[in-house]
Coordinates of C-alpha atoms in Angstrom, one line a residue:
M169 CA 0.0 0.0 0.0
N170 CA 1.5 3.3 -1.0
W171 CA 1.0 6.6 0.8
I172 CA -1.7 7.8 -1.7
E173 CA -3.7 4.9 -0.8
L174 CA -3.2 5.5 2.8
V175 CA -4.8 9.0 2.4
G176 CA -7.8 7.3 1.0
Y177 CA -8.2 4.8 3.8
I178 CA -7.8 7.7 6.3
A179 CA -10.5 9.5 4.6
S180 CA -12.8 6.4 4.6
A181 CA -12.0 5.7 8.3
F182 CA -13.2 9.2 9.4
V183 CA -16.4 8.9 7.3
V184 CA -17.2 5.6 8.9
L185 CA -16.3 6.7 12.3
S186 CA -18.7 9.6 12.1
F187 CA -21.6 7.1 11.8
A188 CA -20.6 5.9 15.5
M189 CA -21.2 9.3 17.0
S190 CA -24.4 10.4 18.7
S191 CA -23.6 14.1 18.9
I192 CA -24.5 16.3 15.9
V193 CA -21.3 18.3 16.3
K194 CA -19.0 15.2 16.5
I195 CA -20.8 13.7 13.5
R196 CA -20.3 16.8 11.3
T197 CA -16.7 17.5 12.6
I198 CA -15.4 14.0 12.0
S199 CA -17.2 13.7 8.6
L200 CA -15.6 17.2 7.8
I201 CA -12.2 15.8 8.4
G202 CA -12.9 12.8 6.4
S203 CA -14.1 14.9 3.5
V204 CA -11.0 17.2 3.7
F205 CA -8.9 13.9 3.3
Y206 CA -11.0 12.9 0.4
V207 CA -10.4 16.3 -1.4
G208 CA -6.7 15.6 -0.8
Y209 CA -7.0 12.0 -2.1
G210 CA -9.0 13.2 -5.2
A211 CA -6.3 15.7 -5.9
L212 CA -3.5 13.0 -5.7
I213 CA -5.3 10.7 -8.0
G214 CA -6.5 13.4 -10.3
S215 CA -10.2 12.7 -9.9
I216 CA -12.3 15.9 -10.3
P217 CA -15.6 14.2 -9.3
I218 CA -14.2 13.1 -5.9
I219 CA -12.7 16.7 -5.3
L220 CA -16.0 18.4 -6.3
A221 CA -18.3 16.2 -4.3
N222 CA -16.2 16.3 -1.1
A223 CA -15.4 20.0 -1.3
T224 CA -19.2 20.5 -1.5
I225 CA -19.6 18.4 1.6
V226 CA -17.0 20.4 3.4
V227 CA -18.8 23.6 2.7
F228 CA -22.0 22.0 3.9
H229 CA -20.4 20.9 7.2
V230 CA -18.7 24.2 7.7
I231 CA -22.1 26.1 7.3
A232 CA -23.9 23.7 9.6
L233 CA -21.2 23.9 12.4
S234 CA -21.3 27.6 12.2
K235 CA -25.0 27.5 12.6
E236 CA -24.8 25.2 15.5
F237 CA -22.8 27.7 17.5
S238 CA -24.4 30.8 16.1
S239 CA -26.3 33.3 18.4
S240 CA -29.1 33.2 15.9
T241 CA -30.0 29.5 16.8
E242 CA -33.4 29.4 18.3
L243 CA -33.3 28.2 21.9
G244 CA -36.0 28.1 24.5
A245 CA -37.0 26.9 28.0
V246 CA -40.7 26.3 28.2
P247 CA -42.3 26.0 31.8
I248 CA -44.2 22.7 32.2
A249 CA -45.7 20.8 35.1
P250 CA -43.3 18.2 36.4
D251 CA -46.1 15.6 36.1
A252 CA -47.4 16.6 32.6
P253 CA -47.8 13.6 30.3
F254 CA -45.6 15.0 27.7
L255 CA -42.6 15.5 30.1
V256 CA -43.3 12.2 31.7
D257 CA -43.3 10.3 28.4
F258 CA -40.1 12.3 27.2
L259 CA -38.2 11.4 30.3
H260 CA -39.3 7.7 30.3
S261 CA -38.2 7.3 26.7
H262 CA -34.8 8.4 27.6
E263 CA -34.5 7.0 31.1
D264 CA -31.6 4.6 30.4
D265 CA -29.5 7.5 29.1
I266 CA -30.5 9.7 32.2
A267 CA -29.6 6.9 34.5
A268 CA -26.0 6.9 33.2
S269 CA -25.4 10.3 34.5
Q270 CA -28.2 11.1 37.1
P271 CA -29.5 7.8 38.5
E272 CA -31.0 9.4 41.5
Y273 CA -33.3 11.9 39.7
R274 CA -36.5 9.8 40.4
R275 CA -35.9 10.0 44.1
R276 CA -35.5 13.7 44.1
P277 CA -38.7 16.1 44.6
A278 CA -39.4 18.6 41.8
D279 CA -42.0 21.3 41.8
T280 CA -40.6 23.1 38.9
A281 CA -39.8 22.1 35.3
F282 CA -38.7 23.3 31.9
V283 CA -38.6 21.6 28.5
L284 CA -35.5 22.8 26.6
M285 CA -36.2 23.6 23.0
R286 CA -33.8 23.9 20.0
E287 CA -35.1 25.1 16.8
G288 CA -38.8 24.3 18.0
M289 CA -37.9 20.7 18.9
P290 CA -37.4 19.2 22.5
A291 CA -33.7 18.9 23.3
G292 CA -33.9 18.3 27.1
A293 CA -35.3 19.1 30.4
V294 CA -34.5 20.8 33.7
L295 CA -36.4 19.9 36.8
G296 CA -35.9 21.1 40.4
T297 CA -37.3 22.5 43.7
R298 CA -37.9 26.1 43.8
D299 CA -37.1 28.1 47.0
G300 CA -37.6 31.8 46.3
D301 CA -35.3 32.9 43.5
S302 CA -33.2 29.6 43.9
L303 CA -33.7 26.3 42.1
H304 CA -32.2 23.2 43.5
L305 CA -31.7 20.7 40.4
A306 CA -33.4 17.4 40.5
L307 CA -32.6 16.7 36.9
D308 CA -30.6 18.5 34.1
Y309 CA -30.8 16.5 30.9
V310 CA -29.9 17.2 27.3
L311 CA -30.3 14.8 24.4
P312 CA -27.0 13.3 23.3
A313 CA -27.2 14.9 19.9
Y314 CA -27.1 18.4 21.5
R315 CA -24.5 17.9 24.3
D316 CA -21.8 19.5 22.2
S317 CA -23.7 22.6 21.2
R318 CA -24.0 25.8 23.3
L319 CA -27.3 24.7 25.0
G320 CA -25.8 24.0 28.5
R321 CA -24.1 27.4 28.6
W322 CA -27.0 29.2 27.3
I323 CA -29.3 27.7 30.1
Y324 CA -27.0 28.7 32.8
G325 CA -25.4 32.0 31.3
A326 CA -25.0 35.0 33.5
R327 CA -26.7 37.2 30.8
T328 CA -28.6 34.9 28.6
S329 CA -30.0 32.3 30.9
A330 CA -33.5 31.3 30.2
L331 CA -34.0 30.5 33.8
R332 CA -33.5 34.2 34.8
A333 CA -36.5 35.1 32.7
H334 CA -38.6 33.1 35.2
G335 CA -37.2 34.8 38.2
I336 CA -34.5 32.2 39.0
R337 CA -31.1 33.8 40.2
E338 CA -29.3 30.9 41.5
V339 CA -29.2 27.2 40.7
T340 CA -27.6 24.7 43.0
A341 CA -27.0 20.9 42.5
A342 CA -25.7 17.8 44.3
P343 CA -24.3 15.6 41.5
T344 CA -23.6 11.9 42.4
T345 CA -21.6 11.0 39.4
D346 CA -18.4 12.3 37.9
V347 CA -20.1 12.8 34.4
H348 CA -22.7 15.1 35.8
R349 CA -20.3 17.0 38.1
H350 CA -17.8 17.6 35.2
Y351 CA -20.7 19.0 33.0
L352 CA -21.9 21.4 35.7
E353 CA -18.3 22.6 36.4
H354 CA -17.8 23.1 32.6
V355 CA -20.9 25.3 32.4
G356 CA -19.7 27.5 35.3
F357 CA -20.9 25.8 38.5
E358 CA -18.6 26.3 41.5
R359 CA -18.3 24.3 44.8
R360 CA -20.2 25.8 47.8
G361 CA -20.0 23.5 50.7
D362 CA -21.4 20.3 49.8
L363 CA -23.2 21.7 46.6
L364 CA -22.3 23.0 43.2
A365 CA -23.9 26.4 42.5
K366 CA -24.2 28.9 39.8
T367 CA -25.3 32.6 40.3
L368 CA -27.4 33.8 37.3
A369 CA -27.8 37.4 38.3

């Protein structure tokens, strides 16, 4: 196998690997890398169709990834009753995924809930117990496809938080898994005693 064939195999490997990803950002990023390699491979073997097809795919991926992190992406947090049938069904359909990071959520009380929306479609849910302007999290869940987007930072952002629009100025949490704790720290939560907390005001 010569080095030109190796470039083709690398391109193929990235494209195949993208199908194993659940996150939209990872799928597009890995497929983008594969398409770039294919453009190079096409140039090396002198194949205009391969170059044109994959250069077009590169452009599409770049546009899609730019939109993914664009401030124009429509995000929302819609208040809903914690026992609303839609929310109950939504969480039930994803309970195995939820259990991987927040296995205790069913044992935690919740009197406040929001469905997280992205481009008009459900992308996750936040549930908790309200105490004045503070919300103690019972569940903070985002669908796997959107975990690499800016949804988490938007929810808890100091200036852009959807929760602030509903009078919530502080969010606290008691994560029981490393996955959930790392996520909360990544979006700006800090340790306060036995809890992690984020001030939104």
